[in-house]
Amino acid sequence: MKIKFKVPVSQSSKSHPITTPKSIPKQTNVIQPNKKIICLIGFVEGKNWILEKMADILKQYEPEDMQIIYSKKPMKGDNCLNLFWPYRYYEDTVARSVSFHTHPEKIPAWNASAKGANHIITMCDKYTKSLIKAGVPAEKITKIIPGVDEDFTFDFVLFFPCDMKRHSIRKGETLWKQISKIPGVRAICSDRTLTHAQVVSATKRADAIFISSMEEGGPMTLIEALACGTPVIAPRDVGFCDEWTDVIIQYDKGNFKSAKEAIDTLLIPKQKRAESVKEYTWKKWAEAHFAVFRKVFAEPDDK
């Protein structure tokens, strides 16, 4: 079985639709009638800063009833909300305001915005709790965890540098085909198509070296992978595989069920890590902000 493979091992990225423009289009700040205005103040344009990217994401997902504009100064008006991005740009304003509390490196500004803003957005429990402890009402704070770009995707690579095509029975092609069909697994065999440098690179980058062989003198790939610190999944009673049992994961030779159980010891924890942040998309992040803005607009303005 010949599998085409390009090194380094990586999944082709799906380009995220969100990009950070070098400059904000002029029409961005042309205020449209009958819309709530979100006046975003603070980020440094053109610095490739995460807050600049976040600002542009808000702009991309703005709802029909709202318009985000960029400004160096707060705006006035019942139809306007000043969004301080981040809190250290805060200043008293007669309009409603929301302050983005990232981390408190500017303590006076942190305290002033916490006291003066209508609402506070944080990114983590740590600062939400510290603000509440400092006397800020809990209902005045919303935690919103950022999204993850779509090109940060789950990939689990099993690599086996061997001549599978010429030695299909000895190298365990039947088992290799079975593990290739496990959901979430990308099984790659070099099959004499890679240079030495490519094999080294792939060995270092793989989630694990999977040895499907039924008979070996070694195999060499076991000790090469260990030298790279790469996990090895190898069969029992094959070559010198039984001599490294303290540092490799073993399965019963030729047994798919046993092999899958061995693979799962690495695959399942990685899947769980990926699943733990699956809900954090930029669209949901933006929508959570707009929900806060609506809440602030609906409340009486005490300024």
PDB file of C-alpha atoms in Angstrom:
ATOM      1  CA  MET A   1       0.000   0.000   0.000  1.00  0.00           C
ATOM      2  CA  LYS A   2       1.500   3.288  -1.068  1.00  0.00           C
ATOM      3  CA  ILE A   3       0.500   6.429   0.762  1.00  0.00           C
ATOM      4  CA  LYS A   4       1.521   9.779  -0.601  1.00  0.00           C
ATOM      5  CA  PHE A   5       3.152  11.908   2.013  1.00  0.00           C
ATOM      6  CA  LYS A   6       4.677  15.336   2.195  1.00  0.00           C
ATOM      7  CA  VAL A   7       6.951  16.377   5.030  1.00  0.00           C
ATOM      8  CA  PRO A   8       6.631  18.007   7.498  1.00  0.00           C
ATOM      9  CA  VAL A   9       3.681  16.083   8.867  1.00  0.00           C
ATOM     10  CA  SER A  10       0.796  18.490   9.118  1.00  0.00           C
ATOM     11  CA  GLN A  11      -2.778  18.726   8.044  1.00  0.00           C
ATOM     12  CA  SER A  12      -3.459  21.169   5.264  1.00  0.00           C
ATOM     13  CA  SER A  13      -4.839  24.234   6.949  1.00  0.00           C
ATOM     14  CA  LYS A  14      -8.250  25.566   6.228  1.00  0.00           C
ATOM     15  CA  SER A  15      -7.812  29.287   5.921  1.00  0.00           C
ATOM     16  CA  HIS A  16      -9.808  31.181   8.472  1.00  0.00           C
ATOM     17  CA  PRO A  17     -12.161  33.721   6.890  1.00  0.00           C
ATOM     18  CA  ILE A  18     -11.138  36.352   9.411  1.00  0.00           C
ATOM     19  CA  THR A  19      -8.086  38.416   8.626  1.00  0.00           C
ATOM     20  CA  THR A  20      -6.649  41.509  10.179  1.00  0.00           C
ATOM     21  CA  PRO A  21      -6.581  44.282   7.579  1.00  0.00           C
ATOM     22  CA  LYS A  22      -3.612  46.611   7.455  1.00  0.00           C
ATOM     23  CA  SER A  23      -5.953  49.569   7.743  1.00  0.00           C
ATOM     24  CA  ILE A  24      -9.610  50.140   8.475  1.00  0.00           C
ATOM     25  CA  PRO A  25     -11.603  51.118   5.374  1.00  0.00           C
ATOM     26  CA  LYS A  26     -12.694  54.744   5.371  1.00  0.00           C
ATOM     27  CA  GLN A  27     -16.347  53.847   5.083  1.00  0.00           C
ATOM     28  CA  THR A  28     -16.120  52.001   8.412  1.00  0.00           C
ATOM     29  CA  ASN A  29     -16.649  55.192  10.372  1.00  0.00           C
ATOM     30  CA  VAL A  30     -19.496  56.540   8.236  1.00  0.00           C
ATOM     31  CA  ILE A  31     -22.300  56.352  10.772  1.00  0.00           C
ATOM     32  CA  GLN A  32     -25.398  54.658   9.501  1.00  0.00           C
ATOM     33  CA  PRO A  33     -28.796  55.908  10.702  1.00  0.00           C
ATOM     34  CA  ASN A  34     -31.103  53.877  12.938  1.00  0.00           C
ATOM     35  CA  LYS A  35     -28.288  51.786  14.371  1.00  0.00           C
ATOM     36  CA  LYS A  36     -26.765  51.513  17.811  1.00  0.00           C
ATOM     37  CA  ILE A  37     -23.203  52.804  17.616  1.00  0.00           C
ATOM     38  CA  ILE A  38     -20.395  50.872  19.299  1.00  0.00           C
ATOM     39  CA  CYS A  39     -17.456  53.251  19.470  1.00  0.00           C
ATOM     40  CA  LEU A  40     -14.346  51.101  19.877  1.00  0.00           C
ATOM     41  CA  ILE A  41     -11.459  52.969  21.442  1.00  0.00           C
ATOM     42  CA  GLY A  42      -7.901  51.917  22.063  1.00  0.00           C
ATOM     43  CA  PHE A  43      -6.312  49.260  19.883  1.00  0.00           C
ATOM     44  CA  VAL A  44      -3.239  50.257  17.895  1.00  0.00           C
ATOM     45  CA  GLU A  45      -3.958  49.868  14.201  1.00  0.00           C
ATOM     46  CA  GLY A  46      -1.391  48.071  12.067  1.00  0.00           C
ATOM     47  CA  LYS A  47       0.574  46.574  14.962  1.00  0.00           C
ATOM     48  CA  ASN A  48      -0.597  42.989  14.368  1.00  0.00           C
ATOM     49  CA  TRP A  49      -1.920  42.974  17.914  1.00  0.00           C
ATOM     50  CA  ILE A  50      -4.433  40.395  19.150  1.00  0.00           C
ATOM     51  CA  LEU A  51      -6.782  43.180  20.301  1.00  0.00           C
ATOM     52  CA  GLU A  52      -6.719  44.623  16.795  1.00  0.00           C
ATOM     53  CA  LYS A  53      -7.677  41.250  15.397  1.00  0.00           C
ATOM     54  CA  MET A  54     -10.472  40.946  17.960  1.00  0.00           C
ATOM     55  CA  ALA A  55     -11.763  44.392  17.044  1.00  0.00           C
ATOM     56  CA  ASP A  56     -11.929  43.420  13.384  1.00  0.00           C
ATOM     57  CA  ILE A  57     -13.730  40.194  14.269  1.00  0.00           C
ATOM     58  CA  LEU A  58     -16.375  42.213  16.111  1.00  0.00           C
ATOM     59  CA  LYS A  59     -16.688  44.361  13.014  1.00  0.00           C
ATOM     60  CA  GLN A  60     -17.064  41.328  10.789  1.00  0.00           C
ATOM     61  CA  TYR A  61     -19.880  39.858  12.872  1.00  0.00           C
ATOM     62  CA  GLU A  62     -21.695  43.067  13.755  1.00  0.00           C
ATOM     63  CA  PRO A  63     -25.494  42.542  13.748  1.00  0.00           C
ATOM     64  CA  GLU A  64     -27.908  44.515  11.602  1.00  0.00           C
ATOM     65  CA  ASP A  65     -28.978  46.775  14.478  1.00  0.00           C
ATOM     66  CA  MET A  66     -25.442  47.783  15.492  1.00  0.00           C
ATOM     67  CA  GLN A  67     -22.440  49.448  13.896  1.00  0.00           C
ATOM     68  CA  ILE A  68     -18.881  49.374  15.173  1.00  0.00           C
ATOM     69  CA  ILE A  69     -16.726  52.396  14.496  1.00  0.00           C
ATOM     70  CA  TYR A  70     -13.121  53.039  15.489  1.00  0.00           C
ATOM     71  CA  SER A  71     -12.178  56.206  17.300  1.00  0.00           C
ATOM     72  CA  LYS A  72      -9.471  57.739  19.494  1.00  0.00           C
ATOM     73  CA  LYS A  73     -12.033  59.558  21.601  1.00  0.00           C
ATOM     74  CA  PRO A  74     -15.350  58.586  23.218  1.00  0.00           C
ATOM     75  CA  MET A  75     -18.610  59.601  21.590  1.00  0.00           C
ATOM     76  CA  LYS A  76     -21.698  61.151  23.148  1.00  0.00           C
ATOM     77  CA  GLY A  77     -25.324  60.254  22.723  1.00  0.00           C
ATOM     78  CA  ASP A  78     -28.031  57.912  23.971  1.00  0.00           C
ATOM     79  CA  ASN A  79     -27.571  55.798  20.874  1.00  0.00           C
ATOM     80  CA  CYS A  80     -23.863  55.282  21.520  1.00  0.00           C
ATOM     81  CA  LEU A  81     -21.822  52.877  23.640  1.00  0.00           C
ATOM     82  CA  ASN A  82     -18.101  53.492  24.146  1.00  0.00           C
ATOM     83  CA  LEU A  83     -16.092  50.260  24.139  1.00  0.00           C
ATOM     84  CA  PHE A  84     -12.666  50.703  25.744  1.00  0.00           C
ATOM     85  CA  TRP A  85     -10.334  48.170  24.129  1.00  0.00           C
ATOM     86  CA  PRO A  86      -8.689  47.574  26.549  1.00  0.00           C
ATOM     87  CA  TYR A  87      -9.540  49.197  29.875  1.00  0.00           C
ATOM     88  CA  ARG A  88      -6.433  51.385  30.055  1.00  0.00           C
ATOM     89  CA  TYR A  89      -7.955  53.685  27.418  1.00  0.00           C
ATOM     90  CA  TYR A  90     -10.931  54.323  29.656  1.00  0.00           C
ATOM     91  CA  GLU A  91     -12.062  57.838  30.383  1.00  0.00           C
ATOM     92  CA  ASP A  92     -15.256  59.197  31.862  1.00  0.00           C
ATOM     93  CA  THR A  93     -17.955  59.680  29.272  1.00  0.00           C
ATOM     94  CA  VAL A  94     -21.550  60.781  29.308  1.00  0.00           C
ATOM     95  CA  ALA A  95     -22.471  57.844  27.074  1.00  0.00           C
ATOM     96  CA  ARG A  96     -22.774  54.242  28.170  1.00  0.00           C
ATOM     97  CA  SER A  97     -19.492  52.360  28.314  1.00  0.00           C
ATOM     98  CA  VAL A  98     -18.056  48.855  28.393  1.00  0.00           C
ATOM     99  CA  SER A  99     -14.468  48.191  29.444  1.00  0.00           C
ATOM    100  CA  PHE A 100     -12.444  45.161  28.327  1.00  0.00           C
ATOM    101  CA  HIS A 101     -10.356  44.071  31.314  1.00  0.00           C
ATOM    102  CA  THR A 102      -7.523  41.962  29.935  1.00  0.00           C
ATOM    103  CA  HIS A 103      -4.909  41.914  32.724  1.00  0.00           C
ATOM    104  CA  PRO A 104      -4.154  44.601  35.332  1.00  0.00           C
ATOM    105  CA  GLU A 105      -0.744  45.935  34.351  1.00  0.00           C
ATOM    106  CA  LYS A 106      -2.064  49.513  34.722  1.00  0.00           C
ATOM    107  CA  ILE A 107      -3.605  49.423  38.185  1.00  0.00           C
ATOM    108  CA  PRO A 108      -4.971  53.018  38.367  1.00  0.00           C
ATOM    109  CA  ALA A 109      -6.664  52.622  34.981  1.00  0.00           C
ATOM    110  CA  TRP A 110      -7.880  49.139  35.928  1.00  0.00           C
ATOM    111  CA  ASN A 111      -9.559  50.498  39.052  1.00  0.00           C
ATOM    112  CA  ALA A 112     -10.943  53.621  37.385  1.00  0.00           C
ATOM    113  CA  SER A 113     -12.561  51.723  34.517  1.00  0.00           C
ATOM    114  CA  ALA A 114     -13.902  49.065  36.859  1.00  0.00           C
ATOM    115  CA  LYS A 115     -15.608  51.767  38.881  1.00  0.00           C
ATOM    116  CA  GLY A 116     -16.797  53.979  36.031  1.00  0.00           C
ATOM    117  CA  ALA A 117     -17.858  51.662  33.208  1.00  0.00           C
ATOM    118  CA  ASN A 118     -21.415  50.416  32.901  1.00  0.00           C
ATOM    119  CA  HIS A 119     -20.152  46.897  32.263  1.00  0.00           C
ATOM    120  CA  ILE A 120     -16.879  44.991  32.299  1.00  0.00           C
ATOM    121  CA  ILE A 121     -15.768  42.145  30.036  1.00  0.00           C
ATOM    122  CA  THR A 122     -13.059  39.758  31.231  1.00  0.00           C
ATOM    123  CA  MET A 123     -11.425  36.719  29.653  1.00  0.00           C
ATOM    124  CA  CYS A 124     -10.994  34.523  32.734  1.00  0.00           C
ATOM    125  CA  ASP A 125     -12.329  33.645  36.185  1.00  0.00           C
ATOM    126  CA  LYS A 126      -9.173  34.973  37.848  1.00  0.00           C
ATOM    127  CA  TYR A 127      -9.910  38.621  37.088  1.00  0.00           C
ATOM    128  CA  THR A 128     -13.673  38.222  37.319  1.00  0.00           C
ATOM    129  CA  LYS A 129     -13.234  37.049  40.905  1.00  0.00           C
ATOM    130  CA  SER A 130     -10.668  39.718  41.747  1.00  0.00           C
ATOM    131  CA  LEU A 131     -12.987  42.460  40.485  1.00  0.00           C
ATOM    132  CA  ILE A 132     -15.891  41.084  42.510  1.00  0.00           C
ATOM    133  CA  LYS A 133     -13.622  40.900  45.557  1.00  0.00           C
ATOM    134  CA  ALA A 134     -12.725  44.552  44.945  1.00  0.00           C
ATOM    135  CA  GLY A 135     -16.400  45.505  45.147  1.00  0.00           C
ATOM    136  CA  VAL A 136     -17.593  45.369  41.545  1.00  0.00           C
ATOM    137  CA  PRO A 137     -21.096  43.817  41.393  1.00  0.00           C
ATOM    138  CA  ALA A 138     -21.039  40.384  39.775  1.00  0.00           C
ATOM    139  CA  GLU A 139     -23.911  41.325  37.460  1.00  0.00           C
ATOM    140  CA  LYS A 140     -21.719  44.083  36.054  1.00  0.00           C
ATOM    141  CA  ILE A 141     -19.111  41.588  34.776  1.00  0.00           C
ATOM    142  CA  THR A 142     -19.242  39.126  31.889  1.00  0.00           C
ATOM    143  CA  LYS A 143     -16.490  36.620  31.150  1.00  0.00           C
ATOM    144  CA  ILE A 144     -16.032  35.855  27.447  1.00  0.00           C
ATOM    145  CA  ILE A 145     -13.303  33.418  26.418  1.00  0.00           C
ATOM    146  CA  PRO A 146     -11.813  34.189  22.966  1.00  0.00           C
ATOM    147  CA  GLY A 147     -12.366  32.020  19.934  1.00  0.00           C
ATOM    148  CA  VAL A 148      -9.896  29.692  18.226  1.00  0.00           C
ATOM    149  CA  ASP A 149      -8.940  30.141  14.573  1.00  0.00           C
ATOM    150  CA  GLU A 150     -10.292  27.355  12.381  1.00  0.00           C
ATOM    151  CA  ASP A 151      -6.857  26.326  11.148  1.00  0.00           C
ATOM    152  CA  PHE A 152      -5.956  25.091  14.640  1.00  0.00           C
ATOM    153  CA  THR A 153      -7.416  21.666  13.943  1.00  0.00           C
ATOM    154  CA  PHE A 154      -7.157  18.225  15.498  1.00  0.00           C
ATOM    155  CA  ASP A 155      -4.742  15.840  13.812  1.00  0.00           C
ATOM    156  CA  PHE A 156      -3.419  12.496  15.070  1.00  0.00           C
ATOM    157  CA  VAL A 157      -0.605  11.030  12.990  1.00  0.00           C
ATOM    158  CA  LEU A 158       0.727   7.498  13.131  1.00  0.00           C
ATOM    159  CA  PHE A 159       3.908   7.106  11.088  1.00  0.00           C
ATOM    160  CA  PHE A 160       5.649   3.908  10.004  1.00  0.00           C
ATOM    161  CA  PRO A 161       8.781   4.270   7.848  1.00  0.00           C
ATOM    162  CA  CYS A 162       8.956   0.928   6.100  1.00  0.00           C
ATOM    163  CA  ASP A 163       8.777  -0.807   2.721  1.00  0.00           C
ATOM    164  CA  MET A 164       5.159  -1.932   3.020  1.00  0.00           C
ATOM    165  CA  LYS A 165       4.643  -2.578  -0.677  1.00  0.00           C
ATOM    166  CA  ARG A 166       7.474  -5.099  -1.105  1.00  0.00           C
ATOM    167  CA  HIS A 167       7.050  -6.799   2.269  1.00  0.00           C
ATOM    168  CA  SER A 168       3.307  -6.480   2.856  1.00  0.00           C
ATOM    169  CA  ILE A 169       2.885  -9.701   4.889  1.00  0.00           C
ATOM    170  CA  ARG A 170       5.950  -9.269   7.085  1.00  0.00           C
ATOM    171  CA  LYS A 171       5.273  -5.555   7.634  1.00  0.00           C
ATOM    172  CA  GLY A 172       1.639  -6.218   8.583  1.00  0.00           C
ATOM    173  CA  GLU A 173      -0.256  -4.533   5.783  1.00  0.00           C
ATOM    174  CA  THR A 174      -3.585  -6.067   6.842  1.00  0.00           C
ATOM    175  CA  LEU A 175      -3.342  -4.527  10.310  1.00  0.00           C
ATOM    176  CA  TRP A 176      -2.027  -1.253   8.867  1.00  0.00           C
ATOM    177  CA  LYS A 177      -5.110  -0.939   6.662  1.00  0.00           C
ATOM    178  CA  GLN A 178      -7.327  -1.561   9.681  1.00  0.00           C
ATOM    179  CA  ILE A 179      -5.739   1.089  11.856  1.00  0.00           C
ATOM    180  CA  SER A 180      -5.856   3.498   8.909  1.00  0.00           C
ATOM    181  CA  LYS A 181      -9.650   3.413   9.155  1.00  0.00           C
ATOM    182  CA  ILE A 182      -9.841   4.411  12.831  1.00  0.00           C
ATOM    183  CA  PRO A 183     -11.738   7.729  13.057  1.00  0.00           C
ATOM    184  CA  GLY A 184      -9.405  10.594  13.877  1.00  0.00           C
ATOM    185  CA  VAL A 185      -6.252   8.699  12.876  1.00  0.00           C
ATOM    186  CA  ARG A 186      -4.065   9.658   9.919  1.00  0.00           C
ATOM    187  CA  ALA A 187      -1.815   6.667   9.238  1.00  0.00           C
ATOM    188  CA  ILE A 188       1.185   7.431   7.049  1.00  0.00           C
ATOM    189  CA  CYS A 189       3.650   4.892   5.688  1.00  0.00           C
ATOM    190  CA  SER A 190       6.818   6.103   3.965  1.00  0.00           C
ATOM    191  CA  ASP A 191       6.918   3.084   1.623  1.00  0.00           C
ATOM    192  CA  ARG A 192      10.342   4.086   0.257  1.00  0.00           C
ATOM    193  CA  THR A 193       9.082   7.455  -1.038  1.00  0.00           C
ATOM    194  CA  LEU A 194      10.871   9.713   1.470  1.00  0.00           C
ATOM    195  CA  THR A 195      14.407  10.919   1.858  1.00  0.00           C
ATOM    196  CA  HIS A 196      16.301  10.248   5.065  1.00  0.00           C
ATOM    197  CA  ALA A 197      15.799  13.868   6.147  1.00  0.00           C
ATOM    198  CA  GLN A 198      12.060  13.574   5.541  1.00  0.00           C
ATOM    199  CA  VAL A 199      11.853  10.379   7.591  1.00  0.00           C
ATOM    200  CA  VAL A 200      13.678  12.085  10.466  1.00  0.00           C
ATOM    201  CA  SER A 201      11.335  15.081  10.299  1.00  0.00           C
ATOM    202  CA  ALA A 202       8.223  12.900  10.167  1.00  0.00           C
ATOM    203  CA  THR A 203       9.465  10.740  13.045  1.00  0.00           C
ATOM    204  CA  LYS A 204       9.910  13.830  15.210  1.00  0.00           C
ATOM    205  CA  ARG A 205       6.518  15.301  14.309  1.00  0.00           C
ATOM    206  CA  ALA A 206       4.318  12.197  14.520  1.00  0.00           C
ATOM    207  CA  ASP A 207       2.033  11.603  17.479  1.00  0.00           C
ATOM    208  CA  ALA A 208       3.429   8.082  17.542  1.00  0.00           C
ATOM    209  CA  ILE A 209       5.379   5.562  15.527  1.00  0.00           C
ATOM    210  CA  PHE A 210       3.123   2.572  14.927  1.00  0.00           C
ATOM    211  CA  ILE A 211       4.884  -0.651  14.035  1.00  0.00           C
ATOM    212  CA  SER A 212       2.511  -3.135  12.410  1.00  0.00           C
ATOM    213  CA  SER A 213       5.184  -5.737  11.608  1.00  0.00           C
ATOM    214  CA  MET A 214       4.720  -9.462  12.098  1.00  0.00           C
ATOM    215  CA  GLU A 215       8.447 -10.236  11.922  1.00  0.00           C
ATOM    216  CA  GLU A 216      11.518  -8.029  12.376  1.00  0.00           C
ATOM    217  CA  GLY A 217      15.119  -8.179  13.440  1.00  0.00           C
ATOM    218  CA  GLY A 218      14.717  -4.753  15.038  1.00  0.00           C
ATOM    219  CA  PRO A 219      12.950  -2.725  13.826  1.00  0.00           C
ATOM    220  CA  MET A 220      15.270   0.256  13.554  1.00  0.00           C
ATOM    221  CA  THR A 221      12.391   2.718  13.620  1.00  0.00           C
ATOM    222  CA  LEU A 222      11.707   1.802  17.253  1.00  0.00           C
ATOM    223  CA  ILE A 223      15.049   3.017  18.565  1.00  0.00           C
ATOM    224  CA  GLU A 224      15.127   5.940  16.132  1.00  0.00           C
ATOM    225  CA  ALA A 225      11.762   7.144  17.436  1.00  0.00           C
ATOM    226  CA  LEU A 226      12.862   6.723  21.039  1.00  0.00           C
ATOM    227  CA  ALA A 227      15.943   8.792  20.278  1.00  0.00           C
ATOM    228  CA  CYS A 228      13.576  11.575  19.164  1.00  0.00           C
ATOM    229  CA  GLY A 229      11.379  11.168  22.236  1.00  0.00           C
ATOM    230  CA  THR A 230       8.451  10.121  20.024  1.00  0.00           C
ATOM    231  CA  PRO A 231       5.976   7.597  21.480  1.00  0.00           C
ATOM    232  CA  VAL A 232       6.189   4.109  20.000  1.00  0.00           C
ATOM    233  CA  ILE A 233       3.374   1.581  19.654  1.00  0.00           C
ATOM    234  CA  ALA A 234       4.872  -1.814  18.881  1.00  0.00           C
ATOM    235  CA  PRO A 235       3.807  -5.482  18.821  1.00  0.00           C
ATOM    236  CA  ARG A 236       4.813  -8.091  21.345  1.00  0.00           C
ATOM    237  CA  ASP A 237       7.081 -10.934  20.278  1.00  0.00           C
ATOM    238  CA  VAL A 238       8.594  -9.068  17.331  1.00  0.00           C
ATOM    239  CA  GLY A 239      12.352  -8.483  17.064  1.00  0.00           C
ATOM    240  CA  PHE A 240      13.688  -6.471  19.999  1.00  0.00           C
ATOM    241  CA  CYS A 241      10.311  -4.804  20.739  1.00  0.00           C
ATOM    242  CA  ASP A 242      10.047  -6.774  23.991  1.00  0.00           C
ATOM    243  CA  GLU A 243      13.339  -5.276  25.177  1.00  0.00           C
ATOM    244  CA  TRP A 244      11.909  -1.730  25.518  1.00  0.00           C
ATOM    245  CA  THR A 245       8.685  -2.455  27.388  1.00  0.00           C
ATOM    246  CA  ASP A 246       9.335   0.246  29.983  1.00  0.00           C
ATOM    247  CA  VAL A 247       9.228   3.044  27.390  1.00  0.00           C
ATOM    248  CA  ILE A 248       6.921   1.818  24.603  1.00  0.00           C
ATOM    249  CA  ILE A 249       3.230   0.902  24.306  1.00  0.00           C
ATOM    250  CA  GLN A 250       2.679  -2.710  23.247  1.00  0.00           C
ATOM    251  CA  TYR A 251      -0.149  -4.690  21.680  1.00  0.00           C
ATOM    252  CA  ASP A 252      -0.698  -8.272  20.595  1.00  0.00           C
ATOM    253  CA  LYS A 253       0.922  -8.889  17.207  1.00  0.00           C
ATOM    254  CA  GLY A 254      -1.556  -8.734  14.324  1.00  0.00           C
ATOM    255  CA  ASN A 255      -4.506  -8.122  16.666  1.00  0.00           C
ATOM    256  CA  PHE A 256      -6.547  -5.074  15.655  1.00  0.00           C
ATOM    257  CA  LYS A 257      -8.511  -4.824  18.924  1.00  0.00           C
ATOM    258  CA  SER A 258      -5.318  -4.898  20.958  1.00  0.00           C
ATOM    259  CA  ALA A 259      -3.681  -2.383  18.605  1.00  0.00           C
ATOM    260  CA  LYS A 260      -6.637   0.011  18.844  1.00  0.00           C
ATOM    261  CA  GLU A 261      -6.548  -0.130  22.630  1.00  0.00           C
ATOM    262  CA  ALA A 262      -2.866   0.806  22.510  1.00  0.00           C
ATOM    263  CA  ILE A 263      -3.546   3.661  20.082  1.00  0.00           C
ATOM    264  CA  ASP A 264      -6.416   4.912  22.249  1.00  0.00           C
ATOM    265  CA  THR A 265      -4.044   5.497  25.153  1.00  0.00           C
ATOM    266  CA  LEU A 266      -2.623   8.394  23.093  1.00  0.00           C
ATOM    267  CA  LEU A 267      -5.549   9.242  20.820  1.00  0.00           C
ATOM    268  CA  ILE A 268      -8.305   9.671  23.412  1.00  0.00           C
ATOM    269  CA  PRO A 269      -6.431  12.156  25.642  1.00  0.00           C
ATOM    270  CA  LYS A 270      -5.571  14.244  22.579  1.00  0.00           C
ATOM    271  CA  GLN A 271      -9.183  14.150  21.415  1.00  0.00           C
ATOM    272  CA  LYS A 272     -10.340  15.267  24.863  1.00  0.00           C
ATOM    273  CA  ARG A 273      -7.944  18.212  24.789  1.00  0.00           C
ATOM    274  CA  ALA A 274      -9.326  19.247  21.411  1.00  0.00           C
ATOM    275  CA  GLU A 275     -12.928  18.781  22.517  1.00  0.00           C
ATOM    276  CA  SER A 276     -12.362  20.955  25.602  1.00  0.00           C
ATOM    277  CA  VAL A 277     -12.193  24.102  23.451  1.00  0.00           C
ATOM    278  CA  LYS A 278     -14.472  23.064  20.591  1.00  0.00           C
ATOM    279  CA  GLU A 279     -17.192  25.498  21.654  1.00  0.00           C
ATOM    280  CA  TYR A 280     -14.911  28.534  21.514  1.00  0.00           C
ATOM    281  CA  THR A 281     -15.464  30.029  18.076  1.00  0.00           C
ATOM    282  CA  TRP A 282     -14.965  33.637  17.065  1.00  0.00           C
ATOM    283  CA  LYS A 283     -18.596  33.865  15.977  1.00  0.00           C
ATOM    284  CA  LYS A 284     -19.842  32.863  19.443  1.00  0.00           C
ATOM    285  CA  TRP A 285     -17.295  35.194  21.032  1.00  0.00           C
ATOM    286  CA  ALA A 286     -18.564  38.131  18.964  1.00  0.00           C
ATOM    287  CA  GLU A 287     -22.206  37.283  19.629  1.00  0.00           C
ATOM    288  CA  ALA A 288     -21.530  37.223  23.375  1.00  0.00           C
ATOM    289  CA  HIS A 289     -20.192  40.773  23.134  1.00  0.00           C
ATOM    290  CA  PHE A 290     -23.238  41.984  21.261  1.00  0.00           C
ATOM    291  CA  ALA A 291     -25.432  40.401  23.937  1.00  0.00           C
ATOM    292  CA  VAL A 292     -23.559  42.475  26.541  1.00  0.00           C
ATOM    293  CA  PHE A 293     -24.011  45.635  24.476  1.00  0.00           C
ATOM    294  CA  ARG A 294     -27.755  45.014  24.211  1.00  0.00           C
ATOM    295  CA  LYS A 295     -27.947  44.475  27.941  1.00  0.00           C
ATOM    296  CA  VAL A 296     -26.178  47.771  28.609  1.00  0.00           C
ATOM    297  CA  PHE A 297     -28.402  49.656  26.155  1.00  0.00           C
ATOM    298  CA  ALA A 298     -31.488  48.198  27.859  1.00  0.00           C
ATOM    299  CA  GLU A 299     -30.415  49.370  31.306  1.00  0.00           C
ATOM    300  CA  PRO A 300     -31.088  52.913  32.539  1.00  0.00           C
ATOM    301  CA  ASP A 301     -28.084  55.128  31.891  1.00  0.00           C
ATOM    302  CA  ASP A 302     -27.045  56.520  35.275  1.00  0.00           C
ATOM    303  CA  LYS A 303     -24.456  58.893  33.844  1.00  0.00           C
TER     304      LYS A 303
END
